[in-house]
PDB file of C-alpha atoms and ligand atoms in Angstrom:
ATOM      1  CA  UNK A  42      55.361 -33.261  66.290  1.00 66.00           C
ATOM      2  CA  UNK A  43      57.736 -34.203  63.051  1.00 72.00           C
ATOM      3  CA  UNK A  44      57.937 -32.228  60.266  1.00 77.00           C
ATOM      4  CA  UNK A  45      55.619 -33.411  56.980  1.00 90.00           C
ATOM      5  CA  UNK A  46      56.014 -32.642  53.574  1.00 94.00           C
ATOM      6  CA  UNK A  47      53.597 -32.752  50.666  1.00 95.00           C
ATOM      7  CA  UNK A  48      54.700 -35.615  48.084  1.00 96.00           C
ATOM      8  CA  UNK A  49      55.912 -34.238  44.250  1.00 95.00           C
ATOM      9  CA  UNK A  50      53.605 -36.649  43.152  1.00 95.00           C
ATOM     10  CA  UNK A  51      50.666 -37.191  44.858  1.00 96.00           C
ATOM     11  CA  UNK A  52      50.617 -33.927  47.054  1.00 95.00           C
ATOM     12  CA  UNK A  53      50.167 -35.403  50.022  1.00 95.00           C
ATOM     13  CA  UNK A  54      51.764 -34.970  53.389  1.00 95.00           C
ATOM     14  CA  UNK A  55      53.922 -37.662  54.726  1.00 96.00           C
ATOM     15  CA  UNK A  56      56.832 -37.438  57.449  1.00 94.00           C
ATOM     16  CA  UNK A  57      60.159 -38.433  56.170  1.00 94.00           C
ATOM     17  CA  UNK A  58      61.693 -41.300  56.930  1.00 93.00           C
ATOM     18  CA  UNK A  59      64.861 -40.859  59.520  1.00 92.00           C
ATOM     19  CA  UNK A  60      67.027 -42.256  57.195  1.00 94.00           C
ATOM     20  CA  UNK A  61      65.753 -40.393  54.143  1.00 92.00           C
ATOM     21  CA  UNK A  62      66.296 -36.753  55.483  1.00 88.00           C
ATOM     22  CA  UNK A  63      65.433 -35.135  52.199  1.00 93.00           C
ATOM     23  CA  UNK A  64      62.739 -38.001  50.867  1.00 95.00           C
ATOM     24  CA  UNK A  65      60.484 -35.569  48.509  1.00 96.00           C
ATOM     25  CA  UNK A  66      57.843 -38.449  47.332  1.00 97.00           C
ATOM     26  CA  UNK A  67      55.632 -40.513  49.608  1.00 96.00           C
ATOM     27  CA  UNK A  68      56.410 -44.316  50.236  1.00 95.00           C
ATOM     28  CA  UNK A  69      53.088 -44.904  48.176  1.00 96.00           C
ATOM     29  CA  UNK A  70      54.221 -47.612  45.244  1.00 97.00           C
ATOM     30  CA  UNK A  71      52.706 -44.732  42.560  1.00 97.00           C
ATOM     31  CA  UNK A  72      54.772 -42.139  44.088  1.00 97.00           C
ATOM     32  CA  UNK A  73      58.152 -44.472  44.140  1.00 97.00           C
ATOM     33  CA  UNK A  74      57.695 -45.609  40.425  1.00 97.00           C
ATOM     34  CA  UNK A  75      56.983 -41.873  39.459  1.00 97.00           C
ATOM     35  CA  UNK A  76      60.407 -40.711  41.527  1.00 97.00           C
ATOM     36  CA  UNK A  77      62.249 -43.351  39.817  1.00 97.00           C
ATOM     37  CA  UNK A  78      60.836 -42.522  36.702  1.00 96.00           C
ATOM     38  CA  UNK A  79      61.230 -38.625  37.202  1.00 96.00           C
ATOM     39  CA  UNK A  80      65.117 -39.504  38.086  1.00 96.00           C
ATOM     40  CA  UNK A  81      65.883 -41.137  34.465  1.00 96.00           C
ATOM     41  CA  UNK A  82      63.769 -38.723  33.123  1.00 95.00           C
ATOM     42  CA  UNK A  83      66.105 -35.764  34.318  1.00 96.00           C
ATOM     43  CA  UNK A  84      69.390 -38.294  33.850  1.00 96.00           C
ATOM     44  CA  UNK A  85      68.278 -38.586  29.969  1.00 95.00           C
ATOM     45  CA  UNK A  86      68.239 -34.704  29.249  1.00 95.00           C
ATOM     46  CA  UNK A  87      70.898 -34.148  31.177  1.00 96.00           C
ATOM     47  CA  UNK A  88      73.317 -37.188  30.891  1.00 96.00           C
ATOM     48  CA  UNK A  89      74.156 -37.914  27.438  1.00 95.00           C
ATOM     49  CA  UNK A  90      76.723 -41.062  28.131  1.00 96.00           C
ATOM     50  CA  UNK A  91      73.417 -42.532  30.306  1.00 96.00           C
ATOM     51  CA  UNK A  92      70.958 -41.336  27.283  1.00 96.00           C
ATOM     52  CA  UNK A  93      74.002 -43.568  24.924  1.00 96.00           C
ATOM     53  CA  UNK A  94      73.692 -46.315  27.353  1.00 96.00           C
ATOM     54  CA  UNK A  95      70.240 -46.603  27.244  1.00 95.00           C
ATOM     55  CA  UNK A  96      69.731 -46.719  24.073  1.00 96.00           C
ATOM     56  CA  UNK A  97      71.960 -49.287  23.379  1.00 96.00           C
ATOM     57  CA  UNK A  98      70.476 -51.130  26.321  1.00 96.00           C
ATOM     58  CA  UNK A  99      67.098 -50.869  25.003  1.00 94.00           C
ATOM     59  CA  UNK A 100      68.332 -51.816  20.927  1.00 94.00           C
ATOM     60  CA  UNK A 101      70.187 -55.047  22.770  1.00 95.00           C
ATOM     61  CA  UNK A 102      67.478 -56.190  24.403  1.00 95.00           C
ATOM     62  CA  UNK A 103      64.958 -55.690  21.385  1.00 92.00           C
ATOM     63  CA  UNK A 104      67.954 -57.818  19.382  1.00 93.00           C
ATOM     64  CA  UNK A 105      67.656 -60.841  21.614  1.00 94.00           C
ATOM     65  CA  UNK A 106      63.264 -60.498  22.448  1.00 93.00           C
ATOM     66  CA  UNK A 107      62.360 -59.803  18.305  1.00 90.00           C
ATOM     67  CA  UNK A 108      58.664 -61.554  19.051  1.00 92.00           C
ATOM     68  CA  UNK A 109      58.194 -60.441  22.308  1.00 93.00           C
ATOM     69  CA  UNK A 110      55.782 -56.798  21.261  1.00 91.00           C
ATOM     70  CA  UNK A 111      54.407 -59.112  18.647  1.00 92.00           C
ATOM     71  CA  UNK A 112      53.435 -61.901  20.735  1.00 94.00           C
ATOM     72  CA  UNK A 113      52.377 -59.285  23.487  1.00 94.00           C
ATOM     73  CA  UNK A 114      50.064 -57.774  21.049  1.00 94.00           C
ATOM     74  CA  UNK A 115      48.500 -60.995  19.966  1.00 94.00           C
ATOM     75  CA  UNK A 116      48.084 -61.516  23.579  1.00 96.00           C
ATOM     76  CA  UNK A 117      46.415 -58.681  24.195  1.00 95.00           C
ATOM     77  CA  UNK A 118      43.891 -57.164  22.011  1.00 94.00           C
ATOM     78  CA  UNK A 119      42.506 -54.298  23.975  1.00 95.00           C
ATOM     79  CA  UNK A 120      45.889 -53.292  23.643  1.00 95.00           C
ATOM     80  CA  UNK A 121      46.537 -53.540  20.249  1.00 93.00           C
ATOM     81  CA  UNK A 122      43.039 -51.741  19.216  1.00 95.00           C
ATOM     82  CA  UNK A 123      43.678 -49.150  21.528  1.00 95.00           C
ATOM     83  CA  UNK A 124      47.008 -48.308  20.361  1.00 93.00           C
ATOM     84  CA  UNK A 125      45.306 -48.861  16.554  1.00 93.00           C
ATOM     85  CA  UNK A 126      43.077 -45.997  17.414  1.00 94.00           C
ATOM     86  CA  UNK A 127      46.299 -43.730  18.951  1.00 94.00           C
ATOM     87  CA  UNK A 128      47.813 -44.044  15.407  1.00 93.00           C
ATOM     88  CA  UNK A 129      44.969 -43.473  13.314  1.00 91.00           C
ATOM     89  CA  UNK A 130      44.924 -40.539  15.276  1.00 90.00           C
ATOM     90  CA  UNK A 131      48.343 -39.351  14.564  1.00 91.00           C
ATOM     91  CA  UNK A 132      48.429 -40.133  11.011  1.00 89.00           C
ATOM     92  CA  UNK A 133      44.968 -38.143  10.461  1.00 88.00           C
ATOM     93  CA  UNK A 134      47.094 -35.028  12.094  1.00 86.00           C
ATOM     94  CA  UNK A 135      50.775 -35.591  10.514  1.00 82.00           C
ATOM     95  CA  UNK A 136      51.741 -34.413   6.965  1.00 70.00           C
ATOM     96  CA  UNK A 137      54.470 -36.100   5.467  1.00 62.00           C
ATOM     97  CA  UNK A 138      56.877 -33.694   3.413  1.00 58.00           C
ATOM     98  CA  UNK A 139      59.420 -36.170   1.964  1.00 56.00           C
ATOM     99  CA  UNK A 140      63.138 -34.743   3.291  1.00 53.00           C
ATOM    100  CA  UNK A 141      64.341 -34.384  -0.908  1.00 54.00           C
ATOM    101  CA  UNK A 142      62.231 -31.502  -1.311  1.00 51.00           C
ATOM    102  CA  UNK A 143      63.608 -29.619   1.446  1.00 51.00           C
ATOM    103  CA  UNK A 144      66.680 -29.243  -1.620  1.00 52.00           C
ATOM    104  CA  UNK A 145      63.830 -27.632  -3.256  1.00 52.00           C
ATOM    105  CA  UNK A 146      62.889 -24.686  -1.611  1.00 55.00           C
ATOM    106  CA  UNK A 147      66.549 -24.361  -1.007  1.00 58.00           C
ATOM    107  CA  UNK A 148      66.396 -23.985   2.850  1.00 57.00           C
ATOM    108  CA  UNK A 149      67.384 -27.745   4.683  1.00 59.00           C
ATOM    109  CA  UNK A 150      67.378 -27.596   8.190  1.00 64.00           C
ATOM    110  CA  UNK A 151      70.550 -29.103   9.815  1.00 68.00           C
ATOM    111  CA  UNK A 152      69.388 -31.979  12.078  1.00 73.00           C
ATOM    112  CA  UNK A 153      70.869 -32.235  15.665  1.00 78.00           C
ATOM    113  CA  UNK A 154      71.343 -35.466  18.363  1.00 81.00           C
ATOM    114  CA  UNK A 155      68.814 -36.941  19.668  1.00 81.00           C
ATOM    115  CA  UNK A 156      66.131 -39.285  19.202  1.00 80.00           C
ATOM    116  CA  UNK A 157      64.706 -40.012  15.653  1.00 80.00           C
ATOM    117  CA  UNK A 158      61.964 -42.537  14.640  1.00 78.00           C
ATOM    118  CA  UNK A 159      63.605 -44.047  11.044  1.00 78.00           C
ATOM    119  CA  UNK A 160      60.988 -46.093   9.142  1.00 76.00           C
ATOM    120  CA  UNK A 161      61.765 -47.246   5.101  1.00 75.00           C
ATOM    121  CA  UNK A 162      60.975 -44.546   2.706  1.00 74.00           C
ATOM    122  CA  UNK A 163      58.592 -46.750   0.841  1.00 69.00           C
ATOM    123  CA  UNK A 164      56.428 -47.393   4.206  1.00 63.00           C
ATOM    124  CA  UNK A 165      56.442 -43.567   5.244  1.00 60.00           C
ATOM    125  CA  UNK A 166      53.232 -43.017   3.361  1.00 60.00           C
ATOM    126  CA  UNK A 167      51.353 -46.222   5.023  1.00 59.00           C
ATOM    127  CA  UNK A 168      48.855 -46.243   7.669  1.00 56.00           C
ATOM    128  CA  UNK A 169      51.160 -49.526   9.270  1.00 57.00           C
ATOM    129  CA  UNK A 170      54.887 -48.958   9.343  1.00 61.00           C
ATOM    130  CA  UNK A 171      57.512 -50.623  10.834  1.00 73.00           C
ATOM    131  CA  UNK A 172      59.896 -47.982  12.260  1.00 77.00           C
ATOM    132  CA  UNK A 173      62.799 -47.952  14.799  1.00 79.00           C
ATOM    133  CA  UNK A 174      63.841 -45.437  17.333  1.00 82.00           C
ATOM    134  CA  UNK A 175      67.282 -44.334  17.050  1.00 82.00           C
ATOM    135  CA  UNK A 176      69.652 -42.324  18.666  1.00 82.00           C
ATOM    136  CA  UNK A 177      71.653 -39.724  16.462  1.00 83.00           C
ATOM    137  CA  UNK A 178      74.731 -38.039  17.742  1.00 81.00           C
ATOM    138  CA  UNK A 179      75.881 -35.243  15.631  1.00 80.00           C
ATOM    139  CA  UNK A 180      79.789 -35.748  15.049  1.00 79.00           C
ATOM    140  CA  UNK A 181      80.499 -33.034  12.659  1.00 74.00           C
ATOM    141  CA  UNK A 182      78.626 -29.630  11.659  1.00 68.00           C
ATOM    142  CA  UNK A 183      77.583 -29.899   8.412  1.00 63.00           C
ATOM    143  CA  UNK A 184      79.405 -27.658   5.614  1.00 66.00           C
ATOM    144  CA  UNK A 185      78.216 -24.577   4.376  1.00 62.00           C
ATOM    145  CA  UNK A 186      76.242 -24.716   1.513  1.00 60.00           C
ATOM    146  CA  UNK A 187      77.817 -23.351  -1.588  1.00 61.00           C
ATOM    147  CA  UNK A 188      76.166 -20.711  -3.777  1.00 60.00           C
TER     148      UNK A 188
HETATM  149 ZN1   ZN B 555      52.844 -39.578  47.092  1.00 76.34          ZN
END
């Protein structure tokens, strides 16, 4: 009898394939995607030239496709509504404390890498805002603050 395993993802048993000795998911399509998507997952905290080269990837390819989630949303209006409701949802739950009066109460928190989402200052307030995801990389610790 050979040897199963239970799949990461869909927990259940399958036998290896012979050339796949230490295959942990199942050859189901779900399972694949979600190993593939579980590797870059892992590569992105871990791997921060790949996390660089993604996001440059990704800001290329929105360069050169500027219509395509616009078009895709006009195409698709269950889409658009339900993602509509998703931020209605968030902006019911965020408060927005503008970043100049962290100077106020005298205590601003030092930002570090990693992803941001920058919209306009005037549109941070808005129900609709154009925004982009960006990837910060810390160069330099910031100065001590003089008193
Ligand atoms: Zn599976």
């Amino acid at each position: 009898m050979k040897p199963t395993r239970l799949c990461l993802s869909c927990g259940n048993a399958f036998v290896p394939l012979p050339h796949v000795p230490h295959q942990r998911y199942c050859s189901m399509d779900a399972c694949q995607r979600a190993r593939r998507r579980d590797w870059q997952n892992h590569r992105l905290r871990i791997d921060s030239d790949y996390r660089d080269n993604q996001a440059r990837a990704q800001a290329r390819w929105r360069a050169g496709h500027s219509g395509y989630w616009r078009e895709y949303r006009d195409a698709h209006p269950a889409y658009r509504e339900r993602n509509s409701s998703l931020q209605r949802t968030r902006n019911a739950r965020r408060t927005f404390k503008p970043i100049a009066k962290m100077d106020v109460i005298g205590l601003p928190r030092p930002l570090g890498s990693g992803f941001y989402v920058m919209c306009h200052a005037d549109d941070a307030g808005a129900a609709k805002m154009d925004a982009w995801t960006v990837h910060i990389a810390v160069l330099s610790a910031p100065a001590a603050p003089r008193i």
